[in-house]
Amino acid sequence: MPNAERLVLSLTGPDSHTIELAPGQGNLVIGPSTGDGGRPDAIVDPRDRIDWSVFDHFTGPVGHPWPRYFTYRGDDTGFLEWARTRRIERFDWAPMTAAAVDAGQAKISVFTIRLGTAPVEVAVPRSPDGRHEFAVAGDLSLLSAITSKTSSDPGSGSVAFSPTIRPGLAGEPLRLPDFPALAAATNVSVSCASLRQAFDCAGLAQFAGARSVSLSGRLVNLEALALLGNLESLRLSDSPDLSSFPALEEFPNLHQFMAWNEEEEAGKRLRSELRGLTKSSGRTWEHSGVSQLRAPAWFVTEYGLPFSEWPAKTGRFATKTYRAAALGIKNAKSVAETAEVVRDFVRAFNTRPGIDTIEREDLGEAVALLVDGEPFGVTEELALSWFDEERDY
């Protein structure tokens, strides 16, 4: 890669883009301007055709191809053809319209698709060494995963899902769709949130040969994990309820178990079982342990609120306002009083400075959490209608 801070690229035409690079920058973001202050390194229209081969001759300081990581928001799928000959460590793709692509021969170590509102069919990437990862984020019902016709190798050795899940705790748990083309994966991870719709672990049965599973968030049907007979490594995190998790002795091949940020009652049980199995069975446990046990209330008051990643000052204000509203709803005597508490909570942010548009949208999720479990039968839909009526953003 050139040492210059400014780089001229012929992405969509001769010398079409001049980009500025930070020292040591290994990634490149390509796509439309987001309109919320975010700015890609190279702004392109989602419909533009891109000459990906312009990167063929760029290398980093130690000789690796540059960029090492791409983030692309758009509909030109030519990068997959280009990636048949050019190795890429990570490629994060967010298509804007419906697409059907074959990633079977793409030399991408970690290929992520971020689903929007349009369906995507993908022939899954090969993984001859079992180390490549295929990741999907968004509404998983929009994904069709098929077996590649261009490669006889098995699909990705690792699959990772970050599904879109509903705010609040009500409703049926989310279950993974069936993905037969991914069934040979040996490493599976699912990332959810602690205070949202639960994830149903029963859907993991389709990965019968999985040797490693990593799960985070609110989980149900944890007993289904014991049916994965080849499981050697299991990691759990940020789970407010592990009451359905089976005894560790039901996992005969498990030799690595890690759990952190877990509810304390089940966590203490698992910690005791882990110590007991270490002493009684002679089984060797590698990098295992149970840590950061939490009281159930911690997930609501300290961790799971949607403004936990806000800037510190505005986050403190939001948390304080949320806690006051939660107390108000606890003391409410009617639906009308509950409605007024919710409306007051929303109005408190209408004129509050220092909160951007995306952060204000998080408040809808906070409203859903506020009314979850309240005694007068206020639904999430009703509470969000109050939210929409009161907000001016």
CSV table of N, CA and C in Angstrom, one decimal, residues 145-238:
chain,number,residue,atom,x,y,z
A,145,ALA,N,-29.7,-20.5,1.7
A,145,ALA,CA,-28.3,-21.0,1.6
A,145,ALA,C,-28.4,-22.3,0.8
A,146,ILE,N,-27.6,-22.4,-0.2
A,146,ILE,CA,-27.6,-23.6,-1.1
A,146,ILE,C,-26.2,-24.1,-1.2
A,147,THR,N,-26.1,-25.3,-1.7
A,147,THR,CA,-24.8,-25.9,-2.0
A,147,THR,C,-24.2,-25.3,-3.3
A,148,SER,N,-22.9,-25.0,-3.3
A,148,SER,CA,-22.3,-24.4,-4.4
A,148,SER,C,-22.1,-25.5,-5.5
A,149,LYS,N,-22.4,-25.1,-6.8
A,149,LYS,CA,-22.1,-26.0,-7.9
A,149,LYS,C,-20.7,-25.9,-8.4
A,150,THR,N,-20.0,-24.9,-7.9
A,150,THR,CA,-18.6,-24.6,-8.4
A,150,THR,C,-17.5,-25.2,-7.6
A,151,SER,N,-17.9,-25.8,-6.4
A,151,SER,CA,-17.0,-26.4,-5.5
A,151,SER,C,-17.5,-27.6,-4.9
A,152,SER,N,-16.6,-28.6,-4.8
A,152,SER,CA,-17.0,-29.9,-4.2
A,152,SER,C,-16.7,-29.9,-2.7
A,153,ASP,N,-16.0,-28.9,-2.2
A,153,ASP,CA,-15.6,-28.8,-0.8
A,153,ASP,C,-16.9,-28.6,0.0
A,154,PRO,N,-16.8,-29.0,1.3
A,154,PRO,CA,-17.9,-28.8,2.2
A,154,PRO,C,-18.1,-27.3,2.5
A,155,GLY,N,-19.3,-26.9,2.9
A,155,GLY,CA,-19.5,-25.5,3.3
A,155,GLY,C,-18.7,-25.0,4.4
A,156,SER,N,-18.8,-23.8,4.8
A,156,SER,CA,-18.0,-23.2,5.8
A,156,SER,C,-17.9,-24.0,7.1
A,157,GLY,N,-16.7,-24.1,7.6
A,157,GLY,CA,-16.5,-24.8,8.9
A,157,GLY,C,-17.1,-24.1,10.0
A,158,SER,N,-17.2,-22.8,9.9
A,158,SER,CA,-17.9,-22.0,11.0
A,158,SER,C,-19.0,-21.2,10.4
A,159,VAL,N,-20.1,-21.1,11.2
A,159,VAL,CA,-21.2,-20.3,10.8
A,159,VAL,C,-21.6,-19.4,12.0
A,160,ALA,N,-21.9,-18.2,11.8
A,160,ALA,CA,-22.2,-17.3,12.9
A,160,ALA,C,-23.5,-16.5,12.5
A,161,PHE,N,-24.5,-16.4,13.4
A,161,PHE,CA,-25.7,-15.8,13.2
A,161,PHE,C,-25.9,-14.6,14.2
A,162,SER,N,-26.3,-13.5,13.7
A,162,SER,CA,-26.7,-12.4,14.5
A,162,SER,C,-28.1,-12.0,14.1
A,163,PRO,N,-29.2,-12.7,14.5
A,163,PRO,CA,-30.5,-12.5,14.0
A,163,PRO,C,-31.1,-11.2,14.5
A,164,THR,N,-32.0,-10.6,13.7
A,164,THR,CA,-32.9,-9.5,14.1
A,164,THR,C,-33.9,-10.1,15.0
A,165,ILE,N,-34.0,-9.6,16.2
A,165,ILE,CA,-35.0,-10.1,17.2
A,165,ILE,C,-35.8,-8.9,17.7
A,166,ARG,N,-37.0,-9.2,18.2
A,166,ARG,CA,-37.9,-8.2,18.6
A,166,ARG,C,-37.5,-7.6,20.0
A,167,PRO,N,-37.7,-6.3,20.2
A,167,PRO,CA,-37.5,-5.8,21.5
A,167,PRO,C,-38.5,-6.3,22.5
A,168,GLY,N,-38.2,-6.3,23.8
A,168,GLY,CA,-39.1,-6.8,24.8
A,168,GLY,C,-39.0,-8.3,24.9
A,169,LEU,N,-39.7,-8.8,26.0
A,169,LEU,CA,-39.5,-10.2,26.3
A,169,LEU,C,-40.7,-11.1,25.9
A,170,ALA,N,-41.7,-10.4,25.3
A,170,ALA,CA,-42.9,-11.2,25.0
A,170,ALA,C,-42.8,-11.9,23.6
A,171,GLY,N,-43.7,-12.8,23.3
A,171,GLY,CA,-43.8,-13.4,22.0
A,171,GLY,C,-43.0,-14.7,22.0
A,172,GLU,N,-43.2,-15.5,20.9
A,172,GLU,CA,-42.5,-16.8,20.8
A,172,GLU,C,-41.0,-16.6,20.6
A,173,PRO,N,-40.2,-17.5,21.1
A,173,PRO,CA,-38.8,-17.5,20.9
A,173,PRO,C,-38.4,-17.6,19.4
A,174,LEU,N,-37.3,-17.0,19.1
A,174,LEU,CA,-36.8,-17.1,17.7
A,174,LEU,C,-36.1,-18.4,17.5
A,175,ARG,N,-36.4,-19.1,16.4
A,175,ARG,CA,-35.8,-20.3,16.1
A,175,ARG,C,-35.1,-20.2,14.7
A,176,LEU,N,-33.9,-20.7,14.6
A,176,LEU,CA,-33.2,-20.6,13.3
A,176,LEU,C,-34.0,-21.3,12.2
A,177,PRO,N,-34.1,-20.7,11.0
A,177,PRO,CA,-34.6,-21.5,9.9
A,177,PRO,C,-33.7,-22.7,9.6
A,178,ASP,N,-34.2,-23.7,8.9
A,178,ASP,CA,-33.4,-24.8,8.5
A,178,ASP,C,-32.5,-24.4,7.3
A,179,PHE,N,-31.2,-24.7,7.5
A,179,PHE,CA,-30.2,-24.4,6.4
A,179,PHE,C,-29.4,-25.6,6.1
A,180,PRO,N,-29.9,-26.5,5.3
A,180,PRO,CA,-29.3,-27.8,5.0
A,180,PRO,C,-27.9,-27.6,4.5
A,181,ALA,N,-27.6,-26.6,3.7
A,181,ALA,CA,-26.3,-26.3,3.1
A,181,ALA,C,-25.3,-26.0,4.1
A,182,LEU,N,-25.7,-25.6,5.3
A,182,LEU,CA,-24.8,-25.2,6.4
A,182,LEU,C,-24.6,-26.3,7.4
A,183,ALA,N,-25.3,-27.4,7.2
A,183,ALA,CA,-25.5,-28.4,8.3
A,183,ALA,C,-24.1,-29.1,8.7
A,184,ALA,N,-23.1,-29.0,7.8
A,184,ALA,CA,-21.8,-29.6,8.1
A,184,ALA,C,-20.9,-28.8,8.9
A,185,ALA,N,-21.4,-27.6,9.3
A,185,ALA,CA,-20.6,-26.7,10.1
A,185,ALA,C,-20.2,-27.4,11.4
A,186,THR,N,-18.9,-27.2,11.8
A,186,THR,CA,-18.4,-27.7,13.0
A,186,THR,C,-18.4,-26.7,14.1
A,187,ASN,N,-18.4,-25.4,13.8
A,187,ASN,CA,-18.4,-24.3,14.8
A,187,ASN,C,-19.6,-23.4,14.5
A,188,VAL,N,-20.4,-23.2,15.5
A,188,VAL,CA,-21.7,-22.5,15.4
A,188,VAL,C,-21.7,-21.4,16.5
A,189,SER,N,-22.1,-20.2,16.1
A,189,SER,CA,-22.3,-19.2,17.1
A,189,SER,C,-23.5,-18.4,16.8
A,190,VAL,N,-24.2,-18.0,17.8
A,190,VAL,CA,-25.4,-17.2,17.7
A,190,VAL,C,-25.3,-16.0,18.7
A,191,SER,N,-25.5,-14.8,18.3
A,191,SER,CA,-25.4,-13.6,19.1
A,191,SER,C,-26.8,-12.9,19.2
A,192,CYS,N,-27.3,-12.9,20.4
A,192,CYS,CA,-28.6,-12.2,20.6
A,192,CYS,C,-28.4,-11.2,21.7
A,193,ALA,N,-29.5,-10.6,22.2
A,193,ALA,CA,-29.5,-9.6,23.3
A,193,ALA,C,-30.1,-10.2,24.5
A,194,SER,N,-29.7,-9.7,25.7
A,194,SER,CA,-30.2,-10.2,27.0
A,194,SER,C,-31.7,-9.9,27.2
A,195,LEU,N,-32.1,-8.7,26.8
A,195,LEU,CA,-33.5,-8.3,27.1
A,195,LEU,C,-34.3,-8.1,25.9
A,196,ARG,N,-34.3,-9.1,25.0
A,196,ARG,CA,-35.1,-9.1,23.8
A,196,ARG,C,-35.7,-10.5,23.7
A,197,GLN,N,-36.4,-10.7,22.6
A,197,GLN,CA,-37.0,-12.0,22.3
A,197,GLN,C,-36.0,-13.1,22.5
A,198,ALA,N,-36.4,-14.2,23.1
A,198,ALA,CA,-35.5,-15.3,23.4
A,198,ALA,C,-35.1,-16.0,22.1
A,199,PHE,N,-33.9,-16.7,22.2
A,199,PHE,CA,-33.5,-17.6,21.1
A,199,PHE,C,-33.7,-19.0,21.6
A,200,ASP,N,-34.3,-19.8,20.7
A,200,ASP,CA,-34.7,-21.2,20.9
A,200,ASP,C,-33.5,-22.1,20.5
A,201,CYS,N,-32.9,-22.7,21.5
A,201,CYS,CA,-31.7,-23.5,21.2
A,201,CYS,C,-32.0,-24.8,20.4
A,202,ALA,N,-33.3,-25.2,20.4
A,202,ALA,CA,-33.7,-26.4,19.7
A,202,ALA,C,-33.4,-26.4,18.2
A,203,GLY,N,-33.3,-25.2,17.7
A,203,GLY,CA,-33.0,-25.0,16.2
A,203,GLY,C,-31.6,-25.4,15.9
A,204,LEU,N,-30.8,-25.6,16.9
A,204,LEU,CA,-29.4,-25.9,16.6
A,204,LEU,C,-29.2,-27.4,16.3
A,205,ALA,N,-30.3,-28.2,16.5
A,205,ALA,CA,-30.2,-29.6,16.2
A,205,ALA,C,-29.8,-29.9,14.8
A,206,GLN,N,-30.0,-29.0,13.9
A,206,GLN,CA,-29.6,-29.2,12.5
A,206,GLN,C,-28.1,-29.3,12.3
A,207,PHE,N,-27.3,-28.8,13.3
A,207,PHE,CA,-25.9,-28.9,13.2
A,207,PHE,C,-25.4,-30.1,14.0
A,208,ALA,N,-25.8,-31.2,13.6
A,208,ALA,CA,-25.5,-32.4,14.4
A,208,ALA,C,-24.1,-32.7,14.7
A,209,GLY,N,-23.2,-32.3,13.7
A,209,GLY,CA,-21.8,-32.6,13.9
A,209,GLY,C,-21.0,-31.5,14.6
A,210,ALA,N,-21.7,-30.5,15.1
A,210,ALA,CA,-21.0,-29.3,15.7
A,210,ALA,C,-20.1,-29.8,16.8
A,211,ARG,N,-18.9,-29.3,16.8
A,211,ARG,CA,-17.9,-29.5,17.9
A,211,ARG,C,-17.8,-28.3,18.8
A,212,SER,N,-18.1,-27.2,18.3
A,212,SER,CA,-18.0,-26.0,19.1
A,212,SER,C,-19.2,-25.1,19.0
A,213,VAL,N,-19.8,-24.6,20.1
A,213,VAL,CA,-21.0,-23.8,20.0
A,213,VAL,C,-20.8,-22.6,20.9
A,214,SER,N,-21.1,-21.4,20.5
A,214,SER,CA,-21.0,-20.2,21.3
A,214,SER,C,-22.3,-19.4,21.2
A,215,LEU,N,-22.9,-19.1,22.4
A,215,LEU,CA,-24.2,-18.5,22.4
A,215,LEU,C,-24.2,-17.3,23.4
A,216,SER,N,-24.9,-16.3,23.0
A,216,SER,CA,-25.0,-15.1,23.9
A,216,SER,C,-26.5,-14.6,23.8
A,217,GLY,N,-26.9,-14.1,25.0
A,217,GLY,CA,-28.2,-13.5,25.0
A,217,GLY,C,-29.2,-14.3,25.8
A,218,ARG,N,-30.5,-14.0,25.6
A,218,ARG,CA,-31.6,-14.7,26.3
A,218,ARG,C,-31.9,-16.0,25.6
A,219,LEU,N,-31.8,-17.1,26.3
A,219,LEU,CA,-31.8,-18.5,25.7
A,219,LEU,C,-32.9,-19.3,26.3
A,220,VAL,N,-33.6,-20.1,25.5
A,220,VAL,CA,-34.6,-21.1,26.0
A,220,VAL,C,-34.2,-22.4,25.4
A,221,ASN,N,-34.8,-23.5,26.0
A,221,ASN,CA,-34.6,-24.9,25.5
A,221,ASN,C,-33.1,-25.2,25.4
A,222,LEU,N,-32.4,-24.8,26.5
A,222,LEU,CA,-31.0,-25.1,26.5
A,222,LEU,C,-30.7,-26.6,26.7
A,223,GLU,N,-31.7,-27.4,27.1
A,223,GLU,CA,-31.5,-28.8,27.2
A,223,GLU,C,-31.2,-29.5,25.9
A,224,ALA,N,-31.6,-28.8,24.8
A,224,ALA,CA,-31.4,-29.3,23.5
A,224,ALA,C,-29.9,-29.4,23.1
A,225,LEU,N,-29.1,-28.6,23.8
A,225,LEU,CA,-27.7,-28.7,23.5
A,225,LEU,C,-27.0,-30.0,23.8
A,226,ALA,N,-27.6,-30.7,24.8
A,226,ALA,CA,-27.1,-32.1,25.2
A,226,ALA,C,-27.3,-33.1,24.0
A,227,LEU,N,-28.1,-32.8,23.1
A,227,LEU,CA,-28.3,-33.7,21.9
A,227,LEU,C,-27.2,-33.6,20.9
A,228,LEU,N,-26.3,-32.6,21.0
A,228,LEU,CA,-25.2,-32.4,20.1
A,228,LEU,C,-24.1,-33.3,20.6
A,229,GLY,N,-24.1,-34.5,20.2
A,229,GLY,CA,-23.2,-35.6,20.8
A,229,GLY,C,-21.7,-35.3,20.5
A,230,ASN,N,-21.3,-34.5,19.6
A,230,ASN,CA,-19.9,-34.3,19.3
A,230,ASN,C,-19.4,-33.0,19.9
A,231,LEU,N,-20.2,-32.4,20.7
A,231,LEU,CA,-19.8,-31.1,21.3
A,231,LEU,C,-18.6,-31.2,22.2
A,232,GLU,N,-17.5,-30.5,21.9
A,232,GLU,CA,-16.3,-30.4,22.7
A,232,GLU,C,-16.1,-29.1,23.4
A,233,SER,N,-16.6,-28.0,22.8
A,233,SER,CA,-16.4,-26.7,23.4
A,233,SER,C,-17.8,-26.0,23.4
A,234,LEU,N,-18.1,-25.4,24.5
A,234,LEU,CA,-19.4,-24.6,24.7
A,234,LEU,C,-19.1,-23.3,25.4
A,235,ARG,N,-19.5,-22.2,24.9
A,235,ARG,CA,-19.4,-20.9,25.5
A,235,ARG,C,-20.7,-20.2,25.6
A,236,LEU,N,-21.0,-19.7,26.8
A,236,LEU,CA,-22.3,-19.0,27.0
A,236,LEU,C,-22.0,-17.7,27.6
A,237,SER,N,-22.7,-16.6,27.2
A,237,SER,CA,-22.5,-15.3,27.8
A,237,SER,C,-23.8,-14.5,27.8
A,238,ASP,N,-23.9,-13.6,28.8
A,238,ASP,CA,-24.9,-12.6,28.8
A,238,ASP,C,-26.3,-13.1,28.9
